[in-house]
Amino acid sequence: MRVIFVGPPGSGKGTQATLLCQRFGLAHISTGDVLRESVHLRTPGGLLAEPYLSTGRLVPDDVVNALVADLFRAPSRPESFVMDGYPRTLAQAVAFDEMLHEHGLDVTGVLLFQLGDELIVRRLSGRWICPNATCNATYHVYNRPPRVPGRCDLCGTALLQREDDKEETIRRRLEVYHENTAGLIDHYRAQKLVREVSADGTIEDVYARVVKVLDKLKPRR
Ligand code: AMP
């Protein structure tokens, strides 16, 4: 099974991809994770990507396409996978189609996660983390508030908001998402690959929908 997850930031597609990959033994390919790791390691690609990540803009297509092509060139090339966050533009989708074709692979389906912008802003901008490396507890102003506002329950450290969880950054990421997704979705609709999934509800609710949709696609390999 080779599936592409498309959805706005904060729609939970990363969580769903993790669950699905654990359950069905698929490779979980998240370009966001790969890019964050290269920023953390300060590789040349990471240094190039950093200003885009911190401001919620897309890293240039050729950089991300090259990164994905490298993953598929490796001896451990994934045969069955969930793409989480790639392709994200029409140009990336075209490049990805070509690359898969060269490897004799095709896409089984594209799952489009749907969730309204205001719900996303509320979900993401509420996240705060404890920056103490030995603690790293996470909080949410609505769902899991700390006992003392702004302080970690476990170690008392002042909580921080990740740069890409700030409301301004989230709204920019949503704008970027809407601008780029239309062409991408049209591209895959033309191939009759798109299936829509509501991303509202609990993780289990959404997971059940995902599995149901995938069951109706081609048999799993
Ligand atoms: P994500 O964790 O998927 O939301 O990605 C975090 C950030 O990484 C995005 O806001 C972009 O700056 C960058 N990024 C991840 N995937 C891509 C992609 N396919 N194309 C361009 N930029 C990407």
Tab-separated table of C-alpha atoms and ligand atoms in Angstrom:
chain	number	residue	atom	x	y	z
A	1	MET	CA	0.000	0.000	0.000
A	2	ARG	CA	1.369	3.406	-0.975
A	3	VAL	CA	-0.623	6.262	0.434
A	4	ILE	CA	-0.247	10.028	0.460
A	5	PHE	CA	-1.745	11.998	3.353
A	6	VAL	CA	-2.742	15.556	2.513
A	7	GLY	CA	-4.198	17.877	5.114
A	8	PRO	CA	-3.699	21.190	6.847
A	9	PRO	CA	-1.138	21.493	9.638
A	10	GLY	CA	-2.788	20.391	12.863
A	11	SER	CA	-5.299	18.050	11.211
A	12	GLY	CA	-3.632	15.084	12.949
A	13	LYS	CA	-2.358	13.419	9.794
A	14	GLY	CA	1.040	12.785	11.427
A	15	THR	CA	-0.604	10.967	14.334
A	16	GLN	CA	-2.746	8.921	11.955
A	17	ALA	CA	0.260	8.095	9.785
A	18	THR	CA	2.175	6.872	12.851
A	19	LEU	CA	-0.692	4.609	13.941
A	20	LEU	CA	-1.278	3.207	10.491
A	21	CYS	CA	2.409	2.537	9.860
A	22	GLN	CA	2.821	0.771	13.214
A	23	ARG	CA	-0.209	-1.387	12.555
A	24	PHE	CA	0.516	-2.325	8.948
A	25	GLY	CA	4.327	-2.173	8.967
A	26	LEU	CA	4.537	0.689	6.458
A	27	ALA	CA	7.350	3.236	6.210
A	28	HIS	CA	6.273	6.621	7.599
A	29	ILE	CA	7.878	9.340	5.500
A	30	SER	CA	7.440	12.792	7.016
A	31	THR	CA	9.382	15.494	5.201
A	32	GLY	CA	8.658	17.835	8.144
A	33	ASP	CA	10.445	15.413	10.511
A	34	VAL	CA	13.358	14.910	8.111
A	35	LEU	CA	13.728	18.679	7.703
A	36	ARG	CA	13.478	19.377	11.458
A	37	GLU	CA	16.142	16.754	12.078
A	38	SER	CA	18.476	18.315	9.512
A	39	VAL	CA	17.906	21.753	11.089
A	40	HIS	CA	18.715	20.256	14.489
A	41	LEU	CA	21.878	18.610	13.131
A	42	ARG	CA	22.786	21.825	11.298
A	43	THR	CA	23.484	20.000	8.017
A	44	PRO	CA	23.883	22.189	4.871
A	45	GLY	CA	20.293	21.312	3.857
A	46	GLY	CA	19.110	22.083	7.383
A	47	LEU	CA	20.745	25.508	7.387
A	48	LEU	CA	19.044	26.248	4.077
A	49	ALA	CA	15.654	25.031	5.316
A	50	GLU	CA	15.703	26.702	8.748
A	51	PRO	CA	14.354	30.164	7.789
A	52	TYR	CA	11.463	28.524	5.908
A	53	LEU	CA	10.508	26.257	8.798
A	54	SER	CA	10.641	28.998	11.415
A	55	THR	CA	8.366	31.270	9.377
A	56	GLY	CA	5.950	28.577	8.185
A	57	ARG	CA	6.859	28.896	4.502
A	58	LEU	CA	7.463	25.973	2.186
A	59	VAL	CA	11.023	24.874	1.586
A	60	PRO	CA	11.769	25.181	-2.183
A	61	ASP	CA	10.442	22.271	-4.273
A	62	ASP	CA	13.848	21.209	-5.625
A	63	VAL	CA	15.293	20.887	-2.107
A	64	VAL	CA	12.418	18.696	-0.871
A	65	ASN	CA	12.220	16.680	-4.103
A	66	ALA	CA	15.939	15.892	-3.835
A	67	LEU	CA	15.527	14.872	-0.213
A	68	VAL	CA	12.705	12.450	-1.052
A	69	ALA	CA	14.510	11.100	-4.137
A	70	ASP	CA	17.493	10.302	-1.872
A	71	LEU	CA	15.255	8.271	0.446
A	72	PHE	CA	14.001	6.223	-2.501
A	73	ARG	CA	17.502	5.724	-3.905
A	74	ALA	CA	18.760	4.226	-0.648
A	75	PRO	CA	19.127	0.416	-0.496
A	76	SER	CA	16.390	0.422	2.163
A	77	ARG	CA	13.999	1.971	-0.396
A	78	PRO	CA	10.441	1.759	0.960
A	79	GLU	CA	7.967	-0.351	-1.076
A	80	SER	CA	4.947	0.385	1.104
A	81	PHE	CA	4.635	3.751	2.741
A	82	VAL	CA	2.602	6.656	3.985
A	83	MET	CA	3.806	10.041	2.741
A	84	ASP	CA	3.044	12.590	5.455
A	85	GLY	CA	3.492	16.168	4.267
A	86	TYR	CA	4.867	15.406	0.794
A	87	PRO	CA	3.979	16.141	-1.964
A	88	ARG	CA	2.656	19.516	-0.926
A	89	THR	CA	2.629	21.389	-4.238
A	90	LEU	CA	1.673	20.470	-7.779
A	91	ALA	CA	5.341	20.590	-8.832
A	92	GLN	CA	6.237	18.152	-6.033
A	93	ALA	CA	3.385	15.817	-7.051
A	94	VAL	CA	4.578	15.764	-10.672
A	95	ALA	CA	8.177	15.096	-9.567
A	96	PHE	CA	7.007	12.383	-7.165
A	97	ASP	CA	4.897	10.644	-9.848
A	98	GLU	CA	7.917	10.591	-12.168
A	99	MET	CA	10.223	9.302	-9.472
A	100	LEU	CA	7.833	6.505	-8.449
A	101	HIS	CA	7.357	5.595	-12.089
A	102	GLU	CA	11.139	5.212	-12.496
A	103	HIS	CA	11.109	2.794	-9.568
A	104	GLY	CA	8.119	0.865	-10.991
A	105	LEU	CA	5.832	1.992	-8.147
A	106	ASP	CA	2.429	3.664	-8.119
A	107	VAL	CA	0.217	5.439	-5.579
A	108	THR	CA	-2.648	3.455	-4.060
A	109	GLY	CA	-4.577	6.477	-2.802
A	110	VAL	CA	-4.490	10.049	-1.525
A	111	LEU	CA	-6.282	10.760	1.749
A	112	LEU	CA	-7.446	14.331	2.154
A	113	PHE	CA	-7.910	15.237	5.847
A	114	GLN	CA	-10.495	17.937	6.364
A	115	LEU	CA	-10.708	20.325	9.320
A	116	GLY	CA	-11.743	24.001	9.563
A	117	ASP	CA	-9.089	26.701	10.001
A	118	GLU	CA	-10.422	28.109	13.306
A	119	LEU	CA	-10.393	24.695	14.941
A	120	ILE	CA	-6.821	24.239	13.782
A	121	VAL	CA	-5.689	27.588	15.194
A	122	ARG	CA	-7.317	26.704	18.519
A	123	ARG	CA	-5.713	23.251	18.547
A	124	LEU	CA	-2.191	24.320	17.636
A	125	SER	CA	-1.816	27.714	19.286
A	126	GLY	CA	-2.762	26.161	22.641
A	127	ARG	CA	0.342	23.964	22.747
A	128	TRP	CA	3.126	24.870	25.232
A	129	ILE	CA	6.215	22.852	26.047
A	130	CYS	CA	8.639	22.632	28.933
A	131	PRO	CA	12.081	23.553	27.515
A	132	ASN	CA	13.921	21.671	30.276
A	133	ALA	CA	15.684	18.923	28.296
A	134	THR	CA	15.284	16.364	31.090
A	135	CYS	CA	11.520	17.047	31.304
A	136	ASN	CA	10.020	18.125	27.934
A	137	ALA	CA	6.445	17.896	29.282
A	138	THR	CA	3.759	19.229	26.941
A	139	TYR	CA	0.642	21.188	27.839
A	140	HIS	CA	-2.419	22.583	26.125
A	141	VAL	CA	-4.208	25.684	27.377
A	142	TYR	CA	-7.619	24.123	26.713
A	143	ASN	CA	-7.083	20.364	26.995
A	144	ARG	CA	-4.209	20.026	29.453
A	145	PRO	CA	-3.451	23.325	31.210
A	146	PRO	CA	-0.591	23.503	33.731
A	147	ARG	CA	-1.671	24.024	37.370
A	148	VAL	CA	0.181	27.373	37.529
A	149	PRO	CA	-0.219	29.275	34.240
A	150	GLY	CA	3.043	29.357	32.278
A	151	ARG	CA	4.933	26.957	34.634
A	152	CYS	CA	5.706	23.267	34.229
A	153	ASP	CA	3.819	21.097	36.766
A	154	LEU	CA	6.740	18.678	36.955
A	155	CYS	CA	9.829	20.895	37.248
A	156	GLY	CA	8.565	24.479	37.561
A	157	THR	CA	10.409	25.714	34.430
A	158	ALA	CA	8.764	28.583	32.474
A	159	LEU	CA	6.850	27.048	29.533
A	160	LEU	CA	7.607	28.017	25.941
A	161	GLN	CA	5.610	28.038	22.733
A	162	ARG	CA	7.343	26.509	19.689
A	163	GLU	CA	7.920	29.093	16.960
A	164	ASP	CA	5.669	27.202	14.525
A	165	ASP	CA	2.849	26.931	17.133
A	166	LYS	CA	2.480	30.722	17.369
A	167	GLU	CA	-0.863	31.934	16.029
A	168	GLU	CA	0.705	34.212	13.408
A	169	THR	CA	2.846	31.335	12.090
A	170	ILE	CA	-0.104	28.928	12.075
A	171	ARG	CA	-2.241	31.350	10.072
A	172	ARG	CA	0.599	31.746	7.584
A	173	ARG	CA	0.995	27.963	7.316
A	174	LEU	CA	-2.747	27.618	6.681
A	175	GLU	CA	-2.607	30.248	3.944
A	176	VAL	CA	0.343	28.447	2.378
A	177	TYR	CA	-1.569	25.156	2.633
A	178	HIS	CA	-4.695	26.491	0.897
A	179	GLU	CA	-2.683	28.253	-1.822
A	180	ASN	CA	-0.734	25.135	-2.729
A	181	THR	CA	-3.208	22.344	-2.187
A	182	ALA	CA	-5.813	23.180	-4.803
A	183	GLY	CA	-3.545	22.310	-7.734
A	184	LEU	CA	-2.199	19.254	-5.962
A	185	ILE	CA	-5.674	17.873	-5.243
A	186	ASP	CA	-6.856	18.531	-8.809
A	187	HIS	CA	-3.833	16.598	-10.041
A	188	TYR	CA	-4.725	13.544	-7.951
A	189	ARG	CA	-8.488	13.893	-8.530
A	190	ALA	CA	-7.772	13.582	-12.247
A	191	GLN	CA	-6.168	10.220	-11.409
A	192	LYS	CA	-9.227	9.306	-9.276
A	193	LEU	CA	-7.017	8.765	-6.244
A	194	VAL	CA	-8.490	11.243	-3.739
A	195	ARG	CA	-10.573	10.097	-0.737
A	196	GLU	CA	-11.818	12.632	1.810
A	197	VAL	CA	-11.678	11.986	5.553
A	198	SER	CA	-13.100	14.234	8.271
A	199	ALA	CA	-10.323	14.977	10.775
A	200	ASP	CA	-12.765	16.133	13.460
A	201	GLY	CA	-13.158	13.947	16.553
A	202	THR	CA	-10.889	11.763	18.665
A	203	ILE	CA	-7.763	10.050	17.341
A	204	GLU	CA	-9.639	6.720	17.443
A	205	ASP	CA	-12.648	8.143	15.527
A	206	VAL	CA	-10.434	9.479	12.769
A	207	TYR	CA	-8.333	6.309	12.674
A	208	ALA	CA	-11.461	4.182	12.172
A	209	ARG	CA	-12.421	6.431	9.222
A	210	VAL	CA	-8.938	6.156	7.730
A	211	VAL	CA	-8.934	2.353	7.895
A	212	LYS	CA	-12.436	2.203	6.390
A	213	VAL	CA	-11.410	4.383	3.460
A	214	LEU	CA	-8.207	2.409	2.873
A	215	ASP	CA	-10.111	-0.888	2.969
A	216	LYS	CA	-12.021	0.243	-0.100
A	217	LEU	CA	-8.863	1.016	-2.040
A	218	LYS	CA	-6.804	-1.658	-3.809
A	219	PRO	CA	-5.918	-4.706	-1.687
A	220	ARG	CA	-3.007	-4.111	0.667
A	221	ARG	CA	0.345	-5.522	-0.347
B	1	AMP	P1	5.132	19.623	8.777
B	1	AMP	O1	5.690	19.015	10.022
B	1	AMP	O2	4.792	18.612	7.731
B	1	AMP	O3	4.001	20.590	9.047
B	1	AMP	O4	6.314	20.506	8.135
B	1	AMP	C1	6.932	21.547	8.874
B	1	AMP	C2	7.597	22.521	7.922
B	1	AMP	O5	8.577	21.829	7.116
B	1	AMP	C3	6.673	23.182	6.919
B	1	AMP	O6	6.012	24.316	7.457
B	1	AMP	C4	7.640	23.552	5.798
B	1	AMP	O7	8.409	24.688	6.146
B	1	AMP	C5	8.589	22.346	5.792
B	1	AMP	N1	8.111	21.266	4.890
B	1	AMP	C6	7.723	20.005	5.240
B	1	AMP	N2	7.364	19.285	4.166
B	1	AMP	C7	7.518	20.104	3.102
B	1	AMP	C8	7.273	19.965	1.707
B	1	AMP	N3	6.785	18.829	1.174
B	1	AMP	N4	7.552	21.031	0.908
B	1	AMP	C9	8.056	22.176	1.405
B	1	AMP	N5	8.269	22.389	2.715
B	1	AMP	C10	8.016	21.360	3.561
